[in-house]
Amino acid sequence: MKKVVLIAGDGIGTEITASVKKILETAGAPIEWIEREAGLGAYEKYDNPLPDETVAAIEEHKVALKGPLTTPVGTGFRSINVALRQKFNLYSNIRPAITLPNVDTTFKEVDMVIFRENTQGLYIGKEHWVDGDDKSHAESIAVVTREASRKIITSAFKYALQNNKKKVTLVHKANILKLTSGLFLEVGREVAKEFPDVEFEDLIVDNMAMQMVMRPQQFDVVVTTNLFGDILSDLASGLVGGLGVTGSANIGDDVAMFEAVHGSAPDIAGQNKANPIALLFSSLLMLEYLDEKPIAENIRKAIYKTLVENKDACTLDIGGKGTTDSFTEAVCSNL
Ligand code: NAI
Ligand code: MG
């Protein structure tokens, strides 16, 4: 059995994690869940949205599956998600966007994975007013280092090699941001030489945005800096049915945390309406990370079968007529 820290989180978190637990158990995944708390629920109980016990459990077991967390407003605590990424240096944010059967979208046959640098760029929180009290001139600092760029770009190439993807596309704005984006591109060209079996191309981010909408099928693995990755990964989710059907991984050298990209959906919490697919796909990334690829593939097949043959059992957000429970039962019986 492999021990994984499970943080159900807030809002629909309890419902979707229960669904994922049931489906993984039915599939025979050798996982022992170590349940810990975080988010608004933890804040209300312990006055701390990220209790030490939770951090210690992640430190000990190294792998976590996390439901959505409501970020308490007006407490000075920025975002627990961001705090966790920084605490464990989870520098790779990995977001696959794959067209699903029988989920209605304009775009067909999309199968791409975006690797977003998760710790640097414009997201380090270094902003200031240039003119003090006047507040009409602000500046923000972007950080790009050779070391962090090399890590994320290397993980994108390794992923391409291990998953039989033929091409890595590096996205940048080095024509304008000559130092920061230029460094990222330079490191990309160096790393590409170490992977001669993987094709390499670079695209300027504005062209990339257009290409993703015009012909998204041309992309396999995409690697980019924090801000571009934030925007393009949501764009990629939009190509395949939205945030409700996209999973994600946050991976560092030592620790990995898997989470859905949507929030805690307070408007539908406790109503048996939440779609567990996003967290389920995140759990499949986790199973692959834990070397349980065959089990992950079985579950993926059962989800696809459910979408095609039991669409009514699926939740309302993807055009079904069912509930969290009816979807979960359908997937389990297809397993
Ligand atoms: P949200 O993603 O929770 O909800 C946006 C809309 O999508 C709502 O109408 C919701 O019902 C729907 N939705 C989301 N997930 C769904 C699912 N699995 N099945 C069916 N419908 C779903 O975003 P919102 O409302 O902006 O944020 C709510 C809270 O979540 C906030 O406190 C925010 O800070 C937090 N949040 C947490 C994230 C995380 O933990 N990774 C990410 C985004 C937001
Ligand atoms: Mg985002």
Short mmCIF file of C-alpha atoms and ligand atoms in Angstrom, two decimals:
data_model
loop_
_atom_site.label_atom_id
_atom_site.label_comp_id
_atom_site.label_asym_id
_atom_site.label_seq_id
_atom_site.Cartn_x
_atom_site.Cartn_y
_atom_site.Cartn_z
CA MET A 1 0.00 0.00 0.00
CA LYS A 2 1.19 3.52 -0.79
CA LYS A 3 0.37 6.25 1.68
CA VAL A 4 -1.13 9.43 0.26
CA VAL A 5 -2.24 12.49 2.21
CA LEU A 6 -5.85 13.31 1.34
CA ILE A 7 -7.11 16.84 1.93
CA ALA A 8 -10.84 16.90 1.17
CA GLY A 9 -10.93 20.69 1.37
CA ASP A 10 -13.96 22.96 1.39
CA GLY A 11 -17.31 23.23 -0.40
CA ILE A 12 -17.77 20.36 -2.85
CA GLY A 13 -14.43 18.92 -1.66
CA THR A 14 -16.01 16.30 0.60
CA GLU A 15 -18.31 15.02 -2.14
CA ILE A 16 -15.72 14.80 -4.90
CA THR A 17 -13.03 13.24 -2.71
CA ALA A 18 -15.54 10.60 -1.52
CA SER A 19 -16.25 9.81 -5.17
CA VAL A 20 -12.55 9.54 -6.05
CA LYS A 21 -11.85 7.32 -3.03
CA LYS A 22 -14.64 4.96 -4.01
CA ILE A 23 -13.57 4.75 -7.67
CA LEU A 24 -9.87 4.18 -6.82
CA GLU A 25 -10.80 1.51 -4.30
CA THR A 26 -13.05 -0.25 -6.82
CA ALA A 27 -10.19 -0.14 -9.35
CA GLY A 28 -7.89 -1.81 -6.83
CA ALA A 29 -5.49 1.11 -6.45
CA PRO A 30 -3.08 0.25 -3.60
CA ILE A 31 -3.55 3.53 -1.75
CA GLU A 32 -3.86 4.12 1.97
CA TRP A 33 -5.31 7.57 2.59
CA ILE A 34 -3.92 9.72 5.40
CA GLU A 35 -6.69 12.27 5.87
CA ARG A 36 -5.73 15.79 6.94
CA GLU A 37 -7.43 19.18 6.93
CA ALA A 38 -6.78 22.54 5.30
CA GLY A 39 -8.72 25.54 4.04
CA LEU A 40 -11.63 27.49 5.47
CA GLY A 41 -12.90 24.50 7.47
CA ALA A 42 -9.53 24.15 9.18
CA TYR A 43 -9.34 27.90 9.75
CA GLU A 44 -12.72 27.89 11.52
CA LYS A 45 -11.76 24.90 13.69
CA TYR A 46 -8.12 25.63 14.51
CA ASP A 47 -7.68 29.29 13.58
CA ASN A 48 -5.16 28.14 11.00
CA PRO A 49 -6.02 27.34 7.36
CA LEU A 50 -2.92 25.18 7.02
CA PRO A 51 -2.42 23.25 10.29
CA ASP A 52 1.10 21.99 11.15
CA GLU A 53 -0.23 18.41 11.22
CA THR A 54 -1.19 18.69 7.57
CA VAL A 55 2.20 20.09 6.55
CA ALA A 56 3.96 17.40 8.61
CA ALA A 57 1.93 14.64 6.95
CA ILE A 58 2.87 15.91 3.47
CA GLU A 59 6.52 16.14 4.58
CA GLU A 60 6.37 12.55 5.76
CA HIS A 61 4.42 10.88 2.94
CA LYS A 62 5.56 13.12 0.04
CA VAL A 63 2.39 12.71 -2.02
CA ALA A 64 -0.94 14.48 -1.56
CA LEU A 65 -4.32 14.63 -3.28
CA LYS A 66 -6.12 17.85 -2.53
CA GLY A 67 -9.69 19.02 -3.01
CA PRO A 68 -10.44 22.72 -3.54
CA LEU A 69 -9.75 25.13 -0.69
CA THR A 70 -11.72 28.28 -0.02
CA THR A 71 -9.20 31.03 0.68
CA PRO A 72 -10.37 32.84 3.85
CA VAL A 73 -10.95 36.48 2.96
CA GLY A 74 -9.45 39.27 5.05
CA THR A 75 -7.12 37.23 7.28
CA GLY A 76 -3.79 38.20 5.76
CA PHE A 77 -3.25 34.63 4.60
CA ARG A 78 -2.60 34.86 0.87
CA SER A 79 -3.61 31.52 -0.62
CA ILE A 80 -3.08 28.10 0.87
CA ASN A 81 -2.56 26.65 -2.58
CA VAL A 82 0.24 29.11 -3.30
CA ALA A 83 1.67 28.56 0.21
CA LEU A 84 1.81 24.78 -0.34
CA ARG A 85 3.49 25.18 -3.72
CA GLN A 86 6.14 27.44 -2.23
CA LYS A 87 6.63 25.45 0.96
CA PHE A 88 7.41 22.24 -0.96
CA ASN A 89 8.99 23.94 -4.00
CA LEU A 90 6.49 22.34 -6.38
CA TYR A 91 8.01 23.99 -9.41
CA SER A 92 6.22 21.98 -12.13
CA ASN A 93 2.56 22.62 -12.69
CA ILE A 94 1.34 20.02 -15.15
CA ARG A 95 -2.03 20.33 -16.84
CA PRO A 96 -3.13 17.89 -19.53
CA ALA A 97 -5.94 18.97 -21.88
CA ILE A 98 -7.38 15.99 -23.73
CA THR A 99 -10.59 15.91 -25.74
CA LEU A 100 -13.17 13.73 -23.99
CA PRO A 101 -15.67 11.52 -25.76
CA ASN A 102 -19.22 12.85 -25.82
CA VAL A 103 -18.39 16.16 -24.07
CA ASP A 104 -19.52 18.92 -26.38
CA THR A 105 -16.84 21.41 -27.50
CA THR A 106 -15.90 23.16 -30.74
CA PHE A 107 -12.42 21.66 -30.77
CA LYS A 108 -11.65 18.07 -31.74
CA GLU A 109 -8.76 15.72 -31.03
CA VAL A 110 -6.88 17.94 -28.62
CA ASP A 111 -4.18 16.07 -26.69
CA MET A 112 -1.66 18.40 -25.10
CA VAL A 113 0.06 18.83 -21.75
CA ILE A 114 1.18 22.20 -20.43
CA PHE A 115 4.18 22.45 -18.08
CA ARG A 116 4.03 25.76 -16.24
CA GLU A 117 6.90 27.02 -14.09
CA ASN A 118 5.14 27.37 -10.76
CA THR A 119 7.41 29.42 -8.50
CA GLN A 120 8.91 32.38 -10.38
CA GLY A 121 8.10 34.93 -13.08
CA LEU A 122 5.69 37.67 -12.11
CA TYR A 123 4.16 35.55 -9.31
CA ILE A 124 6.79 36.15 -6.63
CA GLY A 125 4.66 38.93 -5.14
CA LYS A 126 7.26 41.72 -5.47
CA GLU A 127 5.27 44.81 -6.40
CA HIS A 128 5.60 48.38 -5.22
CA TRP A 129 4.40 51.91 -5.79
CA VAL A 130 7.01 54.08 -7.43
CA ASP A 131 5.39 57.34 -6.37
CA GLY A 132 4.38 56.45 -2.78
CA ASP A 133 1.05 57.86 -1.65
CA ASP A 134 0.02 59.07 -5.07
CA LYS A 135 -0.56 55.49 -6.24
CA SER A 136 -0.54 56.22 -9.94
CA HIS A 137 2.69 54.42 -10.86
CA ALA A 138 3.19 50.74 -9.92
CA GLU A 139 5.95 48.29 -10.71
CA SER A 140 6.15 44.51 -10.58
CA ILE A 141 9.27 42.37 -10.63
CA ALA A 142 9.59 39.14 -12.64
CA VAL A 143 12.25 36.60 -11.70
CA VAL A 144 13.63 33.93 -14.02
CA THR A 145 16.64 31.84 -13.02
CA ARG A 146 18.73 29.47 -15.08
CA GLU A 147 18.35 26.74 -12.47
CA ALA A 148 14.55 26.86 -12.17
CA SER A 149 14.14 27.14 -15.96
CA ARG A 150 16.36 24.11 -16.47
CA LYS A 151 14.30 22.08 -13.98
CA ILE A 152 10.90 22.76 -15.54
CA ILE A 153 12.13 22.44 -19.12
CA THR A 154 13.95 19.19 -18.34
CA SER A 155 10.83 17.74 -16.73
CA ALA A 156 8.83 18.62 -19.86
CA PHE A 157 11.34 16.83 -22.10
CA LYS A 158 11.48 13.80 -19.80
CA TYR A 159 7.70 13.61 -19.82
CA ALA A 160 7.68 13.77 -23.64
CA LEU A 161 10.19 10.95 -23.85
CA GLN A 162 8.41 8.74 -21.31
CA ASN A 163 4.98 9.27 -22.84
CA ASN A 164 5.91 8.96 -26.52
CA LYS A 165 5.15 12.58 -27.31
CA LYS A 166 7.03 13.76 -30.34
CA LYS A 167 7.41 17.48 -29.71
CA VAL A 168 8.10 20.05 -27.00
CA THR A 169 6.94 23.62 -27.68
CA LEU A 170 8.54 26.35 -25.56
CA VAL A 171 6.41 29.48 -25.25
CA HIS A 172 8.06 32.86 -24.52
CA LYS A 173 8.14 36.57 -25.30
CA ALA A 174 11.90 36.85 -25.77
CA ASN A 175 11.52 39.41 -28.55
CA ILE A 176 10.40 41.97 -25.94
CA LEU A 177 11.46 40.55 -22.54
CA LYS A 178 14.99 39.94 -23.68
CA LEU A 179 16.48 39.06 -20.29
CA THR A 180 13.78 37.11 -18.45
CA SER A 181 12.00 35.42 -21.35
CA GLY A 182 15.29 35.40 -23.28
CA LEU A 183 16.98 33.37 -20.54
CA PHE A 184 14.12 30.86 -20.47
CA LEU A 185 14.42 30.38 -24.24
CA GLU A 186 18.21 30.08 -24.08
CA VAL A 187 17.97 27.34 -21.45
CA GLY A 188 15.29 25.63 -23.55
CA ARG A 189 17.62 25.47 -26.54
CA GLU A 190 20.38 24.00 -24.35
CA VAL A 191 18.15 21.35 -22.79
CA ALA A 192 16.71 20.41 -26.22
CA LYS A 193 20.20 19.29 -27.29
CA GLU A 194 20.18 16.73 -24.47
CA PHE A 195 17.00 15.15 -25.91
CA PRO A 196 17.75 14.60 -29.61
CA ASP A 197 14.80 12.21 -30.00
CA VAL A 198 12.26 14.87 -29.07
CA GLU A 199 11.43 17.59 -31.58
CA PHE A 200 11.77 21.15 -30.22
CA GLU A 201 10.17 24.38 -31.32
CA ASP A 202 9.64 27.78 -29.73
CA LEU A 203 6.70 30.10 -30.22
CA ILE A 204 6.03 33.65 -29.10
CA VAL A 205 3.13 33.66 -26.67
CA ASP A 206 0.69 35.77 -28.72
CA ASN A 207 1.14 33.52 -31.74
CA MET A 208 0.73 30.53 -29.42
CA ALA A 209 -2.64 31.83 -28.21
CA MET A 210 -3.86 32.05 -31.80
CA GLN A 211 -2.39 28.68 -32.81
CA MET A 212 -4.06 26.98 -29.85
CA VAL A 213 -7.45 28.11 -31.08
CA MET A 214 -6.80 27.66 -34.82
CA ARG A 215 -5.07 24.27 -34.69
CA PRO A 216 -4.62 22.92 -31.15
CA GLN A 217 -3.93 19.40 -32.50
CA GLN A 218 -0.37 20.44 -33.46
CA PHE A 219 0.77 20.60 -29.79
CA ASP A 220 2.04 17.73 -27.65
CA VAL A 221 4.00 19.06 -24.68
CA VAL A 222 4.18 22.79 -24.00
CA VAL A 223 6.55 24.42 -21.50
CA THR A 224 6.40 28.02 -20.38
CA THR A 225 6.89 30.54 -17.57
CA ASN A 226 4.41 31.18 -14.76
CA LEU A 227 2.12 33.91 -16.13
CA PHE A 228 1.91 32.57 -19.69
CA GLY A 229 1.32 29.09 -18.27
CA ASP A 230 -1.47 30.32 -16.01
CA ILE A 231 -3.33 31.84 -18.95
CA LEU A 232 -2.60 29.20 -21.57
CA SER A 233 -3.47 26.28 -19.28
CA ASP A 234 -6.94 27.70 -18.69
CA LEU A 235 -7.24 28.31 -22.43
CA ALA A 236 -6.28 24.67 -22.99
CA SER A 237 -8.91 23.53 -20.48
CA GLY A 238 -11.45 25.59 -22.39
CA LEU A 239 -10.62 23.65 -25.55
CA VAL A 240 -11.74 20.38 -23.97
CA GLY A 241 -14.77 21.30 -21.86
CA GLY A 242 -13.60 23.61 -19.09
CA LEU A 243 -12.13 23.54 -15.60
CA GLY A 244 -14.63 20.88 -14.45
CA VAL A 245 -12.89 18.23 -16.53
CA THR A 246 -9.19 19.10 -16.14
CA GLY A 247 -6.82 17.64 -13.61
CA SER A 248 -3.46 18.97 -12.51
CA ALA A 249 -0.24 18.01 -10.79
CA ASN A 250 2.19 20.16 -8.83
CA ILE A 251 5.51 18.36 -8.71
CA GLY A 252 8.83 19.18 -7.06
CA ASP A 253 11.99 17.14 -6.57
CA ASP A 254 10.72 15.59 -3.38
CA VAL A 255 6.98 16.15 -3.01
CA ALA A 256 4.00 16.02 -5.36
CA MET A 257 0.53 17.41 -4.86
CA PHE A 258 -2.37 16.62 -7.18
CA GLU A 259 -5.46 18.82 -7.33
CA ALA A 260 -8.42 19.80 -9.47
CA VAL A 261 -8.13 23.25 -11.01
CA HIS A 262 -11.62 24.41 -10.11
CA GLY A 263 -12.58 26.00 -6.78
CA SER A 264 -14.84 24.90 -3.93
CA ALA A 265 -18.06 25.76 -5.81
CA PRO A 266 -20.02 26.96 -2.76
CA ASP A 267 -23.11 27.49 -4.95
CA ILE A 268 -23.60 23.73 -5.39
CA ALA A 269 -21.86 22.35 -2.27
CA GLY A 270 -23.73 19.61 -0.41
CA GLN A 271 -26.25 19.14 -3.23
CA ASN A 272 -24.83 16.02 -4.90
CA LYS A 273 -24.30 18.06 -8.11
CA ALA A 274 -20.50 18.34 -8.19
CA ASN A 275 -18.64 16.75 -11.07
CA PRO A 276 -15.75 14.67 -9.69
CA ILE A 277 -14.04 14.25 -13.10
CA ALA A 278 -11.41 16.98 -12.57
CA LEU A 279 -10.24 15.57 -9.24
CA LEU A 280 -10.48 12.07 -10.69
CA PHE A 281 -8.15 13.02 -13.56
CA SER A 282 -5.80 14.56 -10.99
CA SER A 283 -5.84 11.24 -9.12
CA LEU A 284 -4.92 9.45 -12.38
CA LEU A 285 -1.87 11.72 -12.69
CA MET A 286 -1.09 10.71 -9.12
CA LEU A 287 -1.40 6.99 -9.91
CA GLU A 288 0.97 7.47 -12.88
CA TYR A 289 3.42 9.30 -10.61
CA LEU A 290 3.20 6.33 -8.20
CA ASP A 291 3.97 3.89 -11.03
CA GLU A 292 0.42 2.58 -11.19
CA LYS A 293 -0.16 3.41 -14.84
CA PRO A 294 -2.24 0.30 -15.72
CA ILE A 295 -4.75 1.10 -12.96
CA ALA A 296 -4.88 4.73 -14.10
CA GLU A 297 -5.58 3.56 -17.66
CA ASN A 298 -8.39 1.24 -16.49
CA ILE A 299 -10.05 4.09 -14.65
CA ARG A 300 -9.65 6.40 -17.66
CA LYS A 301 -11.37 3.80 -19.85
CA ALA A 302 -14.21 3.45 -17.35
CA ILE A 303 -14.69 7.25 -17.30
CA TYR A 304 -14.74 7.39 -21.12
CA LYS A 305 -17.19 4.49 -21.25
CA THR A 306 -19.43 6.27 -18.74
CA LEU A 307 -19.35 9.46 -20.85
CA VAL A 308 -20.34 7.54 -23.97
CA GLU A 309 -22.74 4.91 -22.66
CA ASN A 310 -24.10 6.42 -19.44
CA LYS A 311 -24.23 10.13 -20.25
CA ASP A 312 -27.48 10.52 -18.28
CA ALA A 313 -25.66 9.37 -15.15
CA CYS A 314 -23.14 12.21 -15.52
CA THR A 315 -23.51 15.56 -13.79
CA LEU A 316 -25.43 18.54 -15.18
CA ASP A 317 -22.37 20.72 -15.96
CA ILE A 318 -21.32 18.39 -18.80
CA GLY A 319 -24.81 17.83 -20.16
CA GLY A 320 -25.82 14.85 -18.04
CA LYS A 321 -28.95 14.39 -15.93
CA GLY A 322 -27.36 12.69 -12.95
CA THR A 323 -25.57 13.41 -9.69
CA THR A 324 -22.14 12.97 -8.13
CA ASP A 325 -23.37 9.60 -6.81
CA SER A 326 -24.90 8.33 -10.06
CA PHE A 327 -21.72 9.19 -11.96
CA THR A 328 -19.58 7.46 -9.33
CA GLU A 329 -21.73 4.33 -9.43
CA ALA A 330 -21.65 4.23 -13.24
CA VAL A 331 -17.84 4.47 -13.31
CA CYS A 332 -17.54 1.78 -10.64
CA SER A 333 -19.82 -0.59 -12.53
CA ASN A 334 -17.87 0.08 -15.76
CA LEU A 335 -14.70 -0.85 -13.90
P1 NAI B 1 -15.30 27.72 -8.60
O1 NAI B 1 -14.39 26.95 -9.52
O2 NAI B 1 -15.47 27.18 -7.23
O3 NAI B 1 -16.75 27.83 -9.26
C1 NAI B 1 -17.00 28.45 -10.52
C2 NAI B 1 -18.29 27.86 -11.13
O4 NAI B 1 -18.00 26.53 -11.60
C3 NAI B 1 -19.43 27.70 -10.12
O5 NAI B 1 -20.65 27.95 -10.77
C4 NAI B 1 -19.35 26.25 -9.71
O6 NAI B 1 -20.59 25.69 -9.31
C5 NAI B 1 -18.83 25.57 -10.98
N1 NAI B 1 -18.01 24.38 -10.65
C6 NAI B 1 -16.74 24.38 -10.16
N2 NAI B 1 -16.32 23.14 -9.97
C7 NAI B 1 -17.33 22.32 -10.34
C8 NAI B 1 -17.50 20.90 -10.38
N3 NAI B 1 -16.53 20.05 -9.97
N4 NAI B 1 -18.68 20.40 -10.80
C9 NAI B 1 -19.66 21.22 -11.21
N5 NAI B 1 -19.57 22.57 -11.21
C10 NAI B 1 -18.42 23.11 -10.79
O7 NAI B 1 -14.73 29.21 -8.55
P2 NAI B 1 -15.15 30.44 -7.61
O8 NAI B 1 -16.60 30.42 -7.37
O9 NAI B 1 -14.52 31.60 -8.24
O10 NAI B 1 -14.37 30.18 -6.23
C11 NAI B 1 -14.97 29.61 -5.06
C12 NAI B 1 -13.90 29.42 -3.99
O11 NAI B 1 -12.93 28.47 -4.47
C13 NAI B 1 -13.11 30.68 -3.64
O12 NAI B 1 -12.96 30.71 -2.23
C14 NAI B 1 -11.77 30.51 -4.31
O13 NAI B 1 -10.75 31.13 -3.59
C15 NAI B 1 -11.60 29.00 -4.26
N6 NAI B 1 -10.74 28.47 -5.34
C16 NAI B 1 -9.91 27.46 -4.99
C17 NAI B 1 -9.11 26.83 -5.93
C18 NAI B 1 -8.24 25.69 -5.49
O14 NAI B 1 -8.33 25.25 -4.35
N7 NAI B 1 -7.40 25.16 -6.34
C19 NAI B 1 -9.11 27.25 -7.33
C20 NAI B 1 -10.07 28.31 -7.62
C21 NAI B 1 -10.85 28.88 -6.64
MG MG B 2 -5.02 30.15 -12.99
#
